[in-house]
């Protein structure tokens, strides 16, 4: 249910819901002021309808999950991941399931934020390559980029989702992405995917189309005997068979096809990374690439070269890194009050402070209802602002200022310059929304420490690849802290594999993460276009 101006005054929506529930007790009613109390009624309506559509199903799922866990002896409170990178109690999350839409990818970014705070690289571009897609996000100074508007990446069947979420861009560049030839005779990769069933041809489950995974097999990047720790058989002959129609149509060999598919995938991912960096005023050369998912580390260094980055950080167990991210999440609740048309020149800092104070009180009240001490909640303030006459706004963090009006103006002008390359400090501003994020720490976590192997030279094995190259291969578990390797080489582990190209080196840090660095000579050659 949506009333046009309920973002300002929800009383009528709530009264209508009460009357409906009185007449029809079994009818589940979602109101927009609970889900997305923001102006722009179309996006608010779309978000409310999506929430209403999935809520009964999600409620049953969460109830069943809680019951089964209890039967297994689980006694702690069940938490569910949200798209904003935080968790909420299951019974609360089930009431607003639209906030779970990107919770899976958000878990990986949450883990990356934790790694950025603990490691040596606080600026990261995450790259999560799974079976169907590649998810890319930006972390600057250990803070993830967030988005609040229903952009194209955050639509369900074309309908926008207007909630606070991590800014994660997705493209069809996963292991199951299918290679095909367009009407102009050009080779393409994705976005269609073979999925998990039947999956890539090499899985031997009936798939007949040539995929990115099949290309990796033919290039020698995937060892059929080590895939998922040797638990799953890979059939290189089926990859060759799937390649034949494309090879015949293009007049290339199998290995040439595989290399072209790999290169196209690299280019597609690099273009997506430029969109979340260069197009938003960020220089990718100041970031390290953080790959995870089963396939991320096989592409990361080559993608980094493409965008001009010099470092790659491969976390421990990259294939299950998103699951690790779940364990690092804190409780997080976002509240908002929209006030479009509020010109900055017409309000005082005291009025802005009062608006934020009311939202902070609302956040603490919610946490108290969850059984969390309100005094233990950290709050973060943001304002959505724009120049008068603009159609869309930017979200600006607000902190540590007695002159809040000046803080909004300065923050917005800086954000506008960062995003668009210019600002207009003399132009009138308006605040359209106030936001407060409340974060509660769930307490210390028992993180398994990295246990370094006895200091010994890494033992590599020379392995010829189908294309004629020879790679030195290593087992990640056999690399002690301080190990240093030179590319080209491959490092295998149970959940993934790492490709270190020529001109790159790899070292193992004290956390057990693999740090890949590009040589100065290699970077200089790229700068000169050689």
C-alpha atoms as one frame of an Amber mdcrd trajectory, in Angstrom:
protein
   0.000   0.000   0.000   1.252   3.454  -0.898  -0.150   6.884  -0.145   1.414
   9.703  -2.124   2.993  11.699   0.708   3.330   9.035   3.395   7.094   9.597
   3.460   6.302  12.840   5.312   3.351  11.635   7.383   2.705   7.880   7.612
  -0.365   8.180   9.860  -2.934   7.568   7.110  -1.087   4.536   5.709  -0.862
   3.005   9.165  -4.528   3.662   9.878  -5.541   2.089   6.564  -3.466  -0.989
   7.368  -5.129  -1.265  10.778  -8.588  -1.104   9.208  -7.685  -3.761   6.610
  -6.220  -6.047   9.259  -9.347  -5.588  11.353 -11.581  -6.617   8.468  -9.247
  -9.271   6.992  -7.001 -10.635   9.772  -5.263 -13.134   7.492  -4.299 -10.571
   4.850  -0.607  -9.576   4.868  -0.283  -5.817   4.278   2.953  -3.979   3.442
   2.973  -0.179   3.624   5.505   2.018   1.873   6.354   4.148   4.923   7.770
   1.033   6.622   9.802  -0.118   3.630  11.069   2.953   1.776   9.902   6.255
   3.327  11.375   8.365   0.542   9.969  10.727  -2.047   9.652   9.548  -5.674
   6.495   7.515  -5.469   7.224   5.151  -8.392  10.410   3.736  -6.876   8.741
   3.618  -3.451   5.747   1.750  -4.862   7.930  -0.706  -6.770  10.005  -1.481
  -3.677   6.876  -1.930  -1.553   5.230  -4.285  -4.058   8.359  -6.449  -4.344
   8.556  -6.680  -0.543   4.874  -7.610  -0.286   5.235 -10.242  -3.007   8.092
 -12.177  -1.385   7.383 -11.618   2.336   5.032 -14.580   2.943   7.478 -16.962
   1.263  10.507 -15.559   3.101   8.702 -15.683   6.434   7.988 -19.392   5.980
  11.563 -20.027   4.903  13.030 -18.182   7.894  10.642 -19.884  10.317  11.570
 -23.311   8.936  15.277 -22.472   9.076  15.042 -21.334  12.701  13.082 -24.437
  13.645  15.547 -26.802  11.971  18.541 -25.076  13.538  16.902 -25.304  16.949
  16.321 -29.003  16.395  20.015 -29.393  15.631  20.917 -27.772  18.932  21.700
 -24.235  17.729  21.002 -21.872  20.627  22.341 -18.528  19.459  20.226 -15.848
  17.844  19.750 -16.335  14.114  20.933 -13.345  12.067  20.317 -12.718   8.365
  22.473 -10.722   5.981  21.131  -7.523   4.397  22.087  -5.767   1.174  23.657
  -2.938   3.201  26.409  -5.241   4.490  24.970  -5.724   7.970  22.869  -8.377
   9.676  19.573  -8.159  11.536  17.688 -10.653  13.721  15.881 -13.167  11.522
  12.423 -12.174  12.681  13.136  -8.527  11.825  14.760  -9.291   8.466  11.814
 -11.479   7.449   9.482  -8.472   7.646  11.479  -6.561   5.027  12.911  -9.245
   2.725  13.476  -6.711  -0.071  16.536  -5.675   1.940  18.071  -9.111   1.295
  18.093  -8.801  -2.507  21.898  -8.450  -2.859  22.799  -9.976   0.487  24.996
 -12.694  -1.036  27.335 -10.351  -2.938  27.177  -7.893  -0.007  28.598 -10.571
   2.291  31.729 -10.776   0.150  32.166  -7.000   0.160  31.698  -7.000   3.947
  34.546  -9.485   4.229  36.632  -7.284   1.930  36.010  -4.268   4.197  37.195
  -6.327   7.167  40.306  -7.309   5.205  40.935  -3.680   4.187  40.923  -2.622
   7.852  43.259  -5.429   8.891  45.596  -5.603   5.902  48.013  -3.318   4.099
  45.647  -2.191   1.306  42.734   0.025   2.364  41.697   0.822  -1.222  40.273
  -2.242  -2.947  38.297  -3.155  -6.052  36.513  -6.405  -5.296  35.996  -8.961
  -8.045  33.747 -11.909  -7.223  33.647 -14.464 -10.052  31.321 -17.388  -9.515
  29.398 -19.619 -11.861  27.153 -17.072 -13.571  28.457 -13.547 -12.975  31.230
 -11.223 -11.880  30.338  -8.769  -9.094  32.483  -5.640  -8.772  32.527  -3.066
  -5.982  34.752  -0.259  -4.689  36.205   0.175  -1.200  37.981   3.467  -0.485
  39.949   3.853   2.757  38.215   0.712   4.075  34.739   2.213   3.450  32.450
   0.564   0.858  30.525   2.564  -1.702  26.785   2.629  -0.992  23.787   3.417
  -3.174  20.195   4.237  -2.349  18.404   4.637  -5.656  16.890   2.012  -7.926
  19.550   2.029 -10.636  19.648  -0.487 -13.467  21.789  -2.946 -11.494  19.197
  -3.106  -8.737  16.021  -3.954 -10.580  13.833  -7.025 -10.433  12.343  -7.728
 -13.866  12.818  -4.056 -14.682  11.313  -2.742 -11.446  13.560  -0.538  -9.261
  14.503  -1.277  -5.658  14.870   1.844  -3.562  16.749   0.818  -0.424  20.163
   1.471   1.073  22.588  -1.144  -0.246  26.198  -1.733  -1.127  27.031  -0.467
  -4.602  27.760  -3.709  -6.449  27.880  -3.853 -10.247  27.195  -7.201 -11.890
  28.045  -8.485 -15.367  27.639 -11.870 -17.024  31.272 -12.951 -16.758  31.217
 -16.078 -14.619  32.622 -19.536 -15.119  29.438 -20.662 -16.842  29.196 -17.671
 -19.205  28.683 -18.938 -22.745  30.846 -17.984 -25.731  28.845 -17.276 -28.890
  29.027 -15.550 -32.272  26.828 -12.537 -32.955  25.079 -11.664 -36.217  28.155
  -9.752 -37.360  30.407 -12.776 -36.934  32.094 -11.444 -33.781  32.953 -13.636
 -30.801  31.070 -12.699 -27.613  31.099 -13.965 -24.028  27.996 -13.851 -21.815
  25.693 -12.729 -20.397  23.888 -16.044 -20.969  25.175 -18.762 -18.655  25.131
 -22.531 -18.610  24.428 -22.285 -14.886  25.194 -25.182 -12.584  22.893 -27.588
 -14.432  23.995 -28.654 -16.947  26.972 -26.316 -16.408  30.118 -26.056 -18.547
  30.738 -28.885 -20.975  33.744 -30.098 -18.986  31.487 -30.941 -16.012  30.141
 -33.914 -17.923  26.543 -33.157 -16.963  25.146 -32.732 -20.448  26.348 -29.212
 -21.235  27.308 -28.729 -24.876  28.083 -25.002 -25.101  31.591 -23.614 -24.743
  31.985 -21.564 -21.552  34.642 -19.562 -19.737  35.423 -22.590 -17.576  35.988
 -24.706 -20.675  38.396 -22.035 -21.940  40.316 -22.168 -18.649  40.561 -25.955
 -18.953  41.958 -25.776 -22.494  44.465 -23.080 -21.463  45.762 -25.288 -18.662
  44.592 -22.932 -15.896  42.344 -25.615 -14.403  43.967 -28.898 -13.479  41.333
 -31.638 -13.922  42.910 -33.614 -11.087  42.764 -30.722  -8.583  39.354 -29.191
  -9.278  37.581 -28.651  -5.943  40.400 -30.511  -4.277  39.976 -33.445  -6.637
  36.379 -34.089  -5.517  34.901 -33.423  -8.956  36.041 -34.869 -12.251  36.717
 -32.496 -15.138  36.586 -33.737 -18.742  38.943 -31.760 -20.984  37.805 -33.773
 -24.003  34.269 -32.447 -23.615  35.629 -28.876 -23.592  37.357 -29.610 -26.902
  34.167 -31.066 -28.307  32.168 -27.979 -27.281  34.793 -25.733 -28.865  34.604
 -27.300 -32.329  31.543 -25.422 -33.720  33.029 -22.067 -32.738  36.477 -23.013
 -34.020  35.029 -24.037 -37.378  32.964 -20.853 -37.665  35.881 -18.571 -36.764
  38.666 -20.533 -38.408  40.787 -20.773 -35.265  42.316 -23.547 -33.205  40.936
 -24.642 -29.842  43.673 -22.899 -27.898  43.204 -19.697 -29.916  39.493 -19.787
 -29.148  40.182 -20.341 -25.454  42.629 -17.436 -25.304  40.179 -15.151 -27.094
  37.381 -16.088 -24.685  39.703 -15.417 -21.764  40.761 -12.055 -23.194  37.173
 -10.996 -23.891  36.235 -11.885 -20.314  39.146  -9.787 -19.032  38.056  -6.837
 -21.168  34.444  -7.107 -19.994  35.461  -7.129 -16.332  37.948  -4.287 -16.803
  35.256  -2.171 -18.442  32.976  -2.778 -15.480  35.766  -1.741 -13.122  36.289
   1.493 -15.037  32.615   2.268 -14.582  32.871   2.030 -10.789  36.165   3.946
 -10.689  37.012   6.273 -13.593  33.399   7.208 -14.314  32.967   8.129 -10.647
  36.094  10.200 -10.311  38.326   7.462  -8.845  41.751   6.508 -10.196  42.002
   2.684 -10.346  45.785   2.932 -10.155  45.394   3.785  -6.472  43.569   0.523
  -5.746  44.447  -3.141  -5.361  42.218  -5.803  -6.891  40.726  -8.290  -4.422
  39.494 -11.427  -6.230  37.344 -14.128  -4.726  34.830 -16.705  -5.787  36.073
 -19.824  -7.527  37.410 -18.053 -10.608  38.409 -14.555  -9.492  42.108 -15.189
  -8.875  42.635 -16.671 -12.344  41.746 -13.313 -13.914  42.733 -10.757 -11.262
  46.310  -9.892 -12.254  45.485  -9.611 -15.963  42.449  -7.449 -15.190  44.612
  -5.316 -12.887  47.047  -4.742 -15.743  44.172  -3.717 -17.976  43.022  -0.966
 -15.593  46.536   0.123 -14.571  46.559  -1.329 -11.050  49.798  -2.776  -9.705
  48.639  -5.004  -6.838  46.313  -7.938  -6.236  45.364  -9.341  -2.819  44.125
 -12.946  -2.836  42.506 -13.791   0.517  42.612 -17.174   2.177  40.012 -19.610
   0.818  38.758 -17.237  -1.886  36.144 -19.720  -3.084  34.212 -19.341   0.179
  35.182 -15.743   0.956  31.574 -14.503   0.930  30.769 -17.026   3.651  33.719
 -15.642   5.590  32.291 -12.162   5.086  29.095 -13.236   6.867  31.122 -13.969
   9.991  32.600 -10.444  10.008  29.271  -8.590   9.650  27.874  -6.293  12.322
  24.245  -5.471  12.993  23.194  -2.538  10.849  19.972  -0.575  10.544  19.354
   2.379   8.208  16.618   4.973   8.738  15.696   7.943   6.576  13.504  11.005
   6.536  12.818  12.672   3.201  12.317  16.429   3.060  12.641  17.442  -0.603
  12.821  21.136  -1.326  14.532  22.065   1.953  16.866  24.835   0.828  20.030
  25.026   2.862  19.784  28.812   3.098  16.375  28.556   4.786  17.340  26.288
   7.696  19.827  26.527  10.528  22.350  24.040  11.854  20.063  23.620  14.864
  17.234  22.387  12.628  19.571  19.937  10.871  20.809  18.710  14.260  17.224
  18.184  15.434  16.392  16.095  12.357  19.439  13.888  12.861  18.746  13.603
  16.602  15.201  12.335  15.932  16.498   9.706  13.522  19.216   8.628  15.959
  16.595   8.215  18.687  14.541   6.116  16.262  17.539   3.890  15.530  18.310
   3.366  19.217  14.668   2.571  19.919  14.708  -0.111  17.227  17.872  -1.646
  18.669  16.339  -1.646  22.146  13.421  -3.663  20.728  16.008  -6.150  19.388
  17.431  -6.544  22.900  20.566  -4.528  22.102  21.853  -1.874  24.505  21.097
   1.436  22.720  24.208   3.059  24.195  26.342   0.470  22.396  25.073   1.562
  18.968  27.370   3.699  16.816  25.516   6.100  14.537  26.636   7.613  11.239
  24.957  10.615   9.664  24.424  11.296   5.974  22.523  13.907   3.993  21.161
  13.537   0.465  21.720  16.908  -1.191  21.666  18.481  -4.643  21.893  21.829
  -6.350  18.502  23.473  -6.736  17.187  22.420 -10.128  19.088  19.115 -10.280
  17.073  15.946 -10.730  19.176  13.643  -8.558  21.202  13.933  -5.402  24.456
  12.737  -3.842  24.748  11.217  -0.380  27.235  13.073   1.826  28.634  11.829
   5.151  28.246  14.373   7.956  30.417  14.219  11.068  32.218  16.291  13.685
  30.984  19.807  12.909  29.215  22.507  14.910  28.150  24.203  11.669  26.135
  21.404  10.062  24.845  23.600   7.246  28.412  24.381   6.228  29.364  20.695
   6.582  26.573  19.712   4.185  27.588  22.370   1.657  31.306  21.583   1.810
  30.718  17.837   1.710  28.358  18.046  -1.245  30.587  20.353  -3.300  33.531
  18.025  -2.709  31.463  14.946  -3.589  30.202  16.657  -6.763  33.757  17.549
  -7.778  34.953  14.010  -7.098  32.118  12.464  -9.101  31.775  14.891 -12.002
  35.058  16.823 -12.037  33.508  20.176 -11.114  31.337  21.893  -8.509  29.434
  25.188  -8.115  30.033  26.441  -4.562  28.076  29.625  -5.222  24.922  27.768
  -6.284  22.005  27.187  -3.913  21.778  23.721  -2.310  18.838  21.766  -0.990
  18.655  18.792   1.353  16.214  16.160   0.152  16.756  13.466   2.810  18.413
  12.858   6.167  19.893   9.439   6.837  21.253   7.714   9.934  22.995   4.330
   9.918  23.113   2.529  13.253  25.785  -0.146  13.749  26.082  -2.528  16.701
  29.078  -4.805  17.107  28.235  -8.458  17.700  31.371  -8.941  19.779  34.728
 -10.626  19.168  34.944 -13.401  16.625  37.192 -16.407  16.807  39.086 -16.082
  13.521  41.295 -18.996  12.633  44.868 -17.700  12.563  47.185 -18.364   9.671
  49.547 -21.161  10.637  52.644 -20.807   8.529  54.383 -23.925   7.311  57.982
 -24.424   8.400  60.239 -22.070   6.506  61.304 -23.954   3.440  61.698 -23.088
  -0.226  58.380 -23.446  -2.064  58.288 -26.596  -4.122  56.926 -26.167  -7.610
  56.154 -28.613 -10.368  56.703 -27.872 -14.028  53.453 -28.533 -15.874  53.017
 -28.222 -19.648  49.748 -26.615 -20.743  47.733 -27.652 -23.823  48.683 -24.433
 -25.591  52.386 -25.194 -25.468  53.218 -23.025 -22.434  54.823 -24.478 -19.356
  53.679 -23.277 -15.937  55.317 -23.863 -12.621  52.544 -24.949 -10.276  52.421
 -24.768  -6.472  50.093 -25.848  -3.699  49.064 -22.876  -1.588  49.163 -24.914
   1.614  52.853 -25.549   0.977  53.769 -21.845   0.846  55.125 -20.516   4.152
  54.959 -16.884   5.196  57.452 -14.812   3.242  57.422 -17.104   0.209  58.275
 -15.270  -2.997  57.387 -16.553  -6.463  57.871 -15.091  -9.922  55.384 -15.415
 -12.750  54.327 -17.097 -14.844  53.033 -19.669 -12.382  49.837 -21.137 -10.986
  49.022 -21.625  -7.300  46.330 -24.212  -6.588  44.163 -24.647  -3.508  40.940
 -26.456  -2.671  38.510 -23.656  -3.583  40.336 -21.751  -6.320  43.549 -21.172
  -8.247  45.775 -18.124  -8.718  47.419 -17.129 -11.983  50.602 -15.065 -11.676
  51.387 -13.696 -15.167  54.831 -12.816 -16.513  56.080  -9.560 -14.999  54.292
 -10.225 -11.699  55.525 -11.616  -8.394  53.755 -13.233  -5.466  54.535 -13.110
  -1.751  52.749 -14.606   1.263  52.071 -12.091   4.044  51.677 -12.692   7.782
  47.904 -13.187   7.439  48.340 -15.878   4.807  47.037 -13.639   2.032  48.793
 -13.763  -1.333  50.068 -10.361  -2.460  50.679 -10.088  -6.195  52.721  -7.118
  -7.420  53.514  -5.976 -10.928  57.120  -5.199 -11.699  58.095  -1.594 -12.375
  59.314  -2.579 -15.832  55.997  -4.200 -16.706  54.041  -1.165 -15.523  56.296
   1.197 -17.465  55.847  -0.805 -20.651  52.083  -0.595 -20.338  52.252   3.165
 -19.699  54.215   3.523 -22.957  51.688   1.388 -24.820  54.221  -1.337 -25.570
